Amino acid sequence: MRKIDKVLRWATACLFRWNWNPIKTCKLADGLFALRIGIVNMFVYTDGNNTIAIDASYKTPGLIDEFKKINIDPLSITHLFLTHSDIDHAGSYGIFKNAQVYLSKEEEQMINGLTARVPGIYSNPKILNTYNLLSDSDEIAAGNINVRAISTPGHTPGSMCYLINGSMLFTGDTLILRKEKIFPFYSCFNMNTEQQKLSIRKLAALENVSAIYTAHTGYSQDFKSAFEQ
Ligand SMILES: [Zn+2]
């Protein structure tokens, strides 16, 4: 385990005794890969012609090593979809030099200094690449890959989930999985947990979703049963 992973895990375990359970860097399904940095996952999906990423994890050179493990060149990524702008999700956007960056239009306030992540103390960093702003239900085509943006505010005002090819749902920090069941994300990290609960209800109503991928607590290939409660 790299030093940064150790430090992040130690700090997290000491300060908060929550259940972080990211997936080790691996292939998850045909064309789908999880990459792990410390306590967070980002995801890469390729159909052989086009390659996209969901989130960009922390800013760390260690991410390049994780890409080597899955044998994909970060420069081959043409579209980077950010679930939100927190540093563990957007930090490494700069290594995807050939990617168009996408995020929710409601998240722009978090990267241009208008809204602080922790009022009076901390704001999320700027994104210096040009970026594209998305609204709820926008669909982006990366060749034959279809990505639908689903606005799910709560963790941050512009938290966004992404549905790839109508079946794989990437939820960022909109929810956690515990024993294969869905719960809201840890409330002390949320800017509005009540709003997040409404967002989760919205996700529960989606049809034909096969698998759900979180950023910190693994995944489930049984979407229906994960939401059953
Ligand atoms: Zn996070």
PDB file of N, CA and C in Angstrom, residues 25-89:
ATOM      1  N   THR A  25      -8.555  -1.682  -7.166  1.00  0.00           N
ATOM      2  CA  THR A  25      -8.479  -1.464  -8.609  1.00  0.00           C
ATOM      3  C   THR A  25      -8.640  -2.789  -9.355  1.00  0.00           C
ATOM      4  N   CYS A  26      -9.620  -2.859 -10.241  1.00  0.00           N
ATOM      5  CA  CYS A  26      -9.892  -4.109 -10.938  1.00  0.00           C
ATOM      6  C   CYS A  26     -10.857  -3.881 -12.098  1.00  0.00           C
ATOM      7  N   LYS A  27     -11.017  -4.946 -12.898  1.00  0.00           N
ATOM      8  CA  LYS A  27     -12.060  -4.954 -13.918  1.00  0.00           C
ATOM      9  C   LYS A  27     -13.340  -5.455 -13.259  1.00  0.00           C
ATOM     10  N   LEU A  28     -14.426  -4.717 -13.423  1.00  0.00           N
ATOM     11  CA  LEU A  28     -15.683  -5.087 -12.761  1.00  0.00           C
ATOM     12  C   LEU A  28     -16.624  -5.833 -13.683  1.00  0.00           C
ATOM     13  N   ALA A  29     -16.576  -5.477 -14.953  1.00  0.00           N
ATOM     14  CA  ALA A  29     -17.477  -6.072 -15.937  1.00  0.00           C
ATOM     15  C   ALA A  29     -16.862  -5.784 -17.307  1.00  0.00           C
ATOM     16  N   ASP A  30     -17.507  -6.249 -18.339  1.00  0.00           N
ATOM     17  CA  ASP A  30     -16.996  -6.005 -19.677  1.00  0.00           C
ATOM     18  C   ASP A  30     -16.814  -4.499 -19.915  1.00  0.00           C
ATOM     19  N   GLY A  31     -15.574  -4.054 -20.061  1.00  0.00           N
ATOM     20  CA  GLY A  31     -15.305  -2.645 -20.352  1.00  0.00           C
ATOM     21  C   GLY A  31     -15.345  -1.718 -19.153  1.00  0.00           C
ATOM     22  N   LEU A  32     -15.690  -2.242 -17.981  1.00  0.00           N
ATOM     23  CA  LEU A  32     -15.830  -1.377 -16.795  1.00  0.00           C
ATOM     24  C   LEU A  32     -14.747  -1.672 -15.762  1.00  0.00           C
ATOM     25  N   PHE A  33     -14.090  -0.609 -15.313  1.00  0.00           N
ATOM     26  CA  PHE A  33     -12.991  -0.742 -14.360  1.00  0.00           C
ATOM     27  C   PHE A  33     -13.201   0.200 -13.181  1.00  0.00           C
ATOM     28  N   ALA A  34     -12.821  -0.278 -11.982  1.00  0.00           N
ATOM     29  CA  ALA A  34     -12.760   0.593 -10.800  1.00  0.00           C
ATOM     30  C   ALA A  34     -11.298   0.878 -10.524  1.00  0.00           C
ATOM     31  N   LEU A  35     -10.978   2.109 -10.168  1.00  0.00           N
ATOM     32  CA  LEU A  35      -9.637   2.456  -9.719  1.00  0.00           C
ATOM     33  C   LEU A  35      -9.750   3.001  -8.316  1.00  0.00           C
ATOM     34  N   ARG A  36      -8.844   2.552  -7.452  1.00  0.00           N
ATOM     35  CA  ARG A  36      -8.936   2.974  -6.060  1.00  0.00           C
ATOM     36  C   ARG A  36      -7.737   3.834  -5.665  1.00  0.00           C
ATOM     37  N   ILE A  37      -8.039   4.980  -5.055  1.00  0.00           N
ATOM     38  CA  ILE A  37      -7.013   5.801  -4.404  1.00  0.00           C
ATOM     39  C   ILE A  37      -7.499   6.014  -2.981  1.00  0.00           C
ATOM     40  N   GLY A  38      -6.754   5.467  -2.017  1.00  0.00           N
ATOM     41  CA  GLY A  38      -7.164   5.627  -0.617  1.00  0.00           C
ATOM     42  C   GLY A  38      -8.578   5.134  -0.391  1.00  0.00           C
ATOM     43  N   ILE A  39      -9.444   6.025   0.047  1.00  0.00           N
ATOM     44  CA  ILE A  39     -10.805   5.612   0.412  1.00  0.00           C
ATOM     45  C   ILE A  39     -11.815   5.833  -0.704  1.00  0.00           C
ATOM     46  N   VAL A  40     -11.349   6.177  -1.886  1.00  0.00           N
ATOM     47  CA  VAL A  40     -12.312   6.524  -2.940  1.00  0.00           C
ATOM     48  C   VAL A  40     -12.073   5.717  -4.217  1.00  0.00           C
ATOM     49  N   ASN A  41     -13.161   5.476  -4.938  1.00  0.00           N
ATOM     50  CA  ASN A  41     -13.083   4.884  -6.273  1.00  0.00           C
ATOM     51  C   ASN A  41     -13.448   5.902  -7.335  1.00  0.00           C
ATOM     52  N   MET A  42     -12.734   5.823  -8.462  1.00  0.00           N
ATOM     53  CA  MET A  42     -13.228   6.418  -9.701  1.00  0.00           C
ATOM     54  C   MET A  42     -13.446   5.260 -10.665  1.00  0.00           C
ATOM     55  N   PHE A  43     -14.152   5.494 -11.752  1.00  0.00           N
ATOM     56  CA  PHE A  43     -14.502   4.415 -12.663  1.00  0.00           C
ATOM     57  C   PHE A  43     -14.169   4.792 -14.105  1.00  0.00           C
ATOM     58  N   VAL A  44     -13.789   3.777 -14.888  1.00  0.00           N
ATOM     59  CA  VAL A  44     -13.502   3.971 -16.308  1.00  0.00           C
ATOM     60  C   VAL A  44     -14.357   2.982 -17.086  1.00  0.00           C
ATOM     61  N   TYR A  45     -14.962   3.462 -18.168  1.00  0.00           N
ATOM     62  CA  TYR A  45     -15.737   2.570 -19.023  1.00  0.00           C
ATOM     63  C   TYR A  45     -15.291   2.746 -20.471  1.00  0.00           C
ATOM     64  N   THR A  46     -15.074   1.630 -21.145  1.00  0.00           N
ATOM     65  CA  THR A  46     -14.688   1.681 -22.551  1.00  0.00           C
ATOM     66  C   THR A  46     -15.493   0.669 -23.355  1.00  0.00           C
ATOM     67  N   ASP A  47     -15.862   1.054 -24.572  1.00  0.00           N
ATOM     68  CA  ASP A  47     -16.507   0.069 -25.454  1.00  0.00           C
ATOM     69  C   ASP A  47     -15.526  -0.388 -26.537  1.00  0.00           C
ATOM     70  N   GLY A  48     -14.257  -0.077 -26.324  1.00  0.00           N
ATOM     71  CA  GLY A  48     -13.229  -0.464 -27.302  1.00  0.00           C
ATOM     72  C   GLY A  48     -12.901   0.671 -28.257  1.00  0.00           C
ATOM     73  N   ASN A  49     -13.863   1.523 -28.522  1.00  0.00           N
ATOM     74  CA  ASN A  49     -13.628   2.678 -29.401  1.00  0.00           C
ATOM     75  C   ASN A  49     -13.500   3.981 -28.621  1.00  0.00           C
ATOM     76  N   ASN A  50     -14.327   4.096 -27.582  1.00  0.00           N
ATOM     77  CA  ASN A  50     -14.319   5.319 -26.772  1.00  0.00           C
ATOM     78  C   ASN A  50     -14.157   4.953 -25.301  1.00  0.00           C
ATOM     79  N   THR A  51     -13.483   5.854 -24.572  1.00  0.00           N
ATOM     80  CA  THR A  51     -13.219   5.589 -23.161  1.00  0.00           C
ATOM     81  C   THR A  51     -13.596   6.821 -22.352  1.00  0.00           C
ATOM     82  N   ILE A  52     -14.387   6.584 -21.302  1.00  0.00           N
ATOM     83  CA  ILE A  52     -14.846   7.705 -20.475  1.00  0.00           C
ATOM     84  C   ILE A  52     -14.535   7.417 -19.009  1.00  0.00           C
ATOM     85  N   ALA A  53     -14.590   8.448 -18.192  1.00  0.00           N
ATOM     86  CA  ALA A  53     -14.351   8.247 -16.754  1.00  0.00           C
ATOM     87  C   ALA A  53     -15.436   8.925 -15.948  1.00  0.00           C
ATOM     88  N   ILE A  54     -15.752   8.302 -14.821  1.00  0.00           N
ATOM     89  CA  ILE A  54     -16.636   8.917 -13.836  1.00  0.00           C
ATOM     90  C   ILE A  54     -15.763   9.280 -12.639  1.00  0.00           C
ATOM     91  N   ASP A  55     -15.625  10.559 -12.383  1.00  0.00           N
ATOM     92  CA  ASP A  55     -14.807  11.115 -11.307  1.00  0.00           C
ATOM     93  C   ASP A  55     -13.305  10.958 -11.573  1.00  0.00           C
ATOM     94  N   ALA A  56     -12.527  11.676 -10.731  1.00  0.00           N
ATOM     95  CA  ALA A  56     -11.088  11.741 -10.973  1.00  0.00           C
ATOM     96  C   ALA A  56     -10.259  11.531  -9.711  1.00  0.00           C
ATOM     97  N   SER A  57     -10.875  11.135  -8.643  1.00  0.00           N
ATOM     98  CA  SER A  57     -10.195  10.837  -7.362  1.00  0.00           C
ATOM     99  C   SER A  57      -9.319  11.992  -6.875  1.00  0.00           C
ATOM    100  N   TYR A  58      -8.543  11.717  -5.827  1.00  0.00           N
ATOM    101  CA  TYR A  58      -7.639  12.731  -5.270  1.00  0.00           C
ATOM    102  C   TYR A  58      -6.580  13.135  -6.273  1.00  0.00           C
ATOM    103  N   LYS A  59      -5.961  14.285  -6.032  1.00  0.00           N
ATOM    104  CA  LYS A  59      -4.816  14.685  -6.836  1.00  0.00           C
ATOM    105  C   LYS A  59      -3.594  13.944  -6.307  1.00  0.00           C
ATOM    106  N   THR A  60      -3.159  12.936  -7.009  1.00  0.00           N
ATOM    107  CA  THR A  60      -1.999  12.153  -6.581  1.00  0.00           C
ATOM    108  C   THR A  60      -1.367  11.468  -7.784  1.00  0.00           C
ATOM    109  N   PRO A  61      -0.029  11.448  -7.843  1.00  0.00           N
ATOM    110  CA  PRO A  61       0.620  10.740  -8.947  1.00  0.00           C
ATOM    111  C   PRO A  61       0.325   9.241  -8.911  1.00  0.00           C
ATOM    112  N   GLY A  62      -0.104   8.740  -7.744  1.00  0.00           N
ATOM    113  CA  GLY A  62      -0.435   7.316  -7.602  1.00  0.00           C
ATOM    114  C   GLY A  62      -1.538   6.870  -8.550  1.00  0.00           C
ATOM    115  N   LEU A  63      -2.338   7.799  -9.029  1.00  0.00           N
ATOM    116  CA  LEU A  63      -3.426   7.413  -9.928  1.00  0.00           C
ATOM    117  C   LEU A  63      -2.882   6.836 -11.243  1.00  0.00           C
ATOM    118  N   ILE A  64      -1.726   7.341 -11.674  1.00  0.00           N
ATOM    119  CA  ILE A  64      -1.116   6.824 -12.909  1.00  0.00           C
ATOM    120  C   ILE A  64      -0.806   5.335 -12.744  1.00  0.00           C
ATOM    121  N   ASP A  65      -0.313   4.946 -11.564  1.00  0.00           N
ATOM    122  CA  ASP A  65      -0.013   3.526 -11.308  1.00  0.00           C
ATOM    123  C   ASP A  65      -1.282   2.673 -11.368  1.00  0.00           C
ATOM    124  N   GLU A  66      -2.377   3.226 -10.860  1.00  0.00           N
ATOM    125  CA  GLU A  66      -3.637   2.463 -10.912  1.00  0.00           C
ATOM    126  C   GLU A  66      -4.079   2.281 -12.368  1.00  0.00           C
ATOM    127  N   PHE A  67      -3.875   3.294 -13.192  1.00  0.00           N
ATOM    128  CA  PHE A  67      -4.222   3.161 -14.613  1.00  0.00           C
ATOM    129  C   PHE A  67      -3.366   2.096 -15.293  1.00  0.00           C
ATOM    130  N   LYS A  68      -2.095   1.986 -14.859  1.00  0.00           N
ATOM    131  CA  LYS A  68      -1.227   0.935 -15.444  1.00  0.00           C
ATOM    132  C   LYS A  68      -1.800  -0.443 -15.136  1.00  0.00           C
ATOM    133  N   LYS A  69      -2.352  -0.603 -13.946  1.00  0.00           N
ATOM    134  CA  LYS A  69      -2.908  -1.918 -13.561  1.00  0.00           C
ATOM    135  C   LYS A  69      -4.058  -2.339 -14.468  1.00  0.00           C
ATOM    136  N   ILE A  70      -4.819  -1.373 -14.970  1.00  0.00           N
ATOM    137  CA  ILE A  70      -5.950  -1.749 -15.835  1.00  0.00           C
ATOM    138  C   ILE A  70      -5.585  -1.606 -17.315  1.00  0.00           C
ATOM    139  N   ASN A  71      -4.324  -1.214 -17.547  1.00  0.00           N
ATOM    140  CA  ASN A  71      -3.820  -1.165 -18.925  1.00  0.00           C
ATOM    141  C   ASN A  71      -4.580  -0.166 -19.801  1.00  0.00           C
ATOM    142  N   ILE A  72      -4.929   0.952 -19.201  1.00  0.00           N
ATOM    143  CA  ILE A  72      -5.606   2.010 -19.970  1.00  0.00           C
ATOM    144  C   ILE A  72      -4.814   3.303 -19.787  1.00  0.00           C
ATOM    145  N   ASP A  73      -4.643   4.020 -20.890  1.00  0.00           N
ATOM    146  CA  ASP A  73      -3.906   5.280 -20.871  1.00  0.00           C
ATOM    147  C   ASP A  73      -4.885   6.406 -20.506  1.00  0.00           C
ATOM    148  N   PRO A  74      -4.606   7.161 -19.436  1.00  0.00           N
ATOM    149  CA  PRO A  74      -5.522   8.252 -19.074  1.00  0.00           C
ATOM    150  C   PRO A  74      -5.735   9.237 -20.224  1.00  0.00           C
ATOM    151  N   LEU A  75      -4.754   9.310 -21.126  1.00  0.00           N
ATOM    152  CA  LEU A  75      -4.902  10.246 -22.252  1.00  0.00           C
ATOM    153  C   LEU A  75      -5.917   9.748 -23.281  1.00  0.00           C
ATOM    154  N   SER A  76      -6.323   8.482 -23.169  1.00  0.00           N
ATOM    155  CA  SER A  76      -7.335   7.968 -24.112  1.00  0.00           C
ATOM    156  C   SER A  76      -8.753   8.360 -23.670  1.00  0.00           C
ATOM    157  N   ILE A  77      -8.862   8.910 -22.470  1.00  0.00           N
ATOM    158  CA  ILE A  77     -10.196   9.287 -21.974  1.00  0.00           C
ATOM    159  C   ILE A  77     -10.648  10.603 -22.612  1.00  0.00           C
ATOM    160  N   THR A  78     -11.808  10.548 -23.236  1.00  0.00           N
ATOM    161  CA  THR A  78     -12.299  11.729 -23.972  1.00  0.00           C
ATOM    162  C   THR A  78     -13.366  12.501 -23.197  1.00  0.00           C
ATOM    163  N   HIS A  79     -14.006  11.836 -22.218  1.00  0.00           N
ATOM    164  CA  HIS A  79     -15.068  12.482 -21.452  1.00  0.00           C
ATOM    165  C   HIS A  79     -14.866  12.159 -19.974  1.00  0.00           C
ATOM    166  N   LEU A  80     -14.830  13.191 -19.152  1.00  0.00           N
ATOM    167  CA  LEU A  80     -14.720  12.993 -17.699  1.00  0.00           C
ATOM    168  C   LEU A  80     -15.966  13.584 -17.041  1.00  0.00           C
ATOM    169  N   PHE A  81     -16.754  12.718 -16.411  1.00  0.00           N
ATOM    170  CA  PHE A  81     -17.995  13.155 -15.770  1.00  0.00           C
ATOM    171  C   PHE A  81     -17.774  13.221 -14.260  1.00  0.00           C
ATOM    172  N   LEU A  82     -17.901  14.411 -13.693  1.00  0.00           N
ATOM    173  CA  LEU A  82     -17.696  14.578 -12.253  1.00  0.00           C
ATOM    174  C   LEU A  82     -19.044  14.500 -11.532  1.00  0.00           C
ATOM    175  N   THR A  83     -19.108  13.623 -10.526  1.00  0.00           N
ATOM    176  CA  THR A  83     -20.345  13.544  -9.742  1.00  0.00           C
ATOM    177  C   THR A  83     -20.507  14.793  -8.870  1.00  0.00           C
ATOM    178  N   HIS A  84     -19.377  15.367  -8.449  1.00  0.00           N
ATOM    179  CA  HIS A  84     -19.371  16.650  -7.742  1.00  0.00           C
ATOM    180  C   HIS A  84     -17.925  17.110  -7.653  1.00  0.00           C
ATOM    181  N   SER A  85     -17.691  18.232  -6.968  1.00  0.00           N
ATOM    182  CA  SER A  85     -16.368  18.854  -7.071  1.00  0.00           C
ATOM    183  C   SER A  85     -15.479  18.662  -5.851  1.00  0.00           C
ATOM    184  N   ASP A  86     -15.867  17.817  -4.905  1.00  0.00           N
ATOM    185  CA  ASP A  86     -14.996  17.581  -3.743  1.00  0.00           C
ATOM    186  C   ASP A  86     -13.647  17.023  -4.201  1.00  0.00           C
ATOM    187  N   ILE A  87     -12.602  17.286  -3.394  1.00  0.00           N
ATOM    188  CA  ILE A  87     -11.247  16.955  -3.843  1.00  0.00           C
ATOM    189  C   ILE A  87     -11.017  15.459  -4.068  1.00  0.00           C
ATOM    190  N   ASP A  88     -11.787  14.614  -3.379  1.00  0.00           N
ATOM    191  CA  ASP A  88     -11.581  13.173  -3.588  1.00  0.00           C
ATOM    192  C   ASP A  88     -12.288  12.680  -4.859  1.00  0.00           C
ATOM    193  N   HIS A  89     -12.991  13.574  -5.541  1.00  0.00           N
ATOM    194  CA  HIS A  89     -13.704  13.193  -6.766  1.00  0.00           C
ATOM    195  C   HIS A  89     -13.204  13.955  -7.988  1.00  0.00           C
TER     196      HIS A  89
END
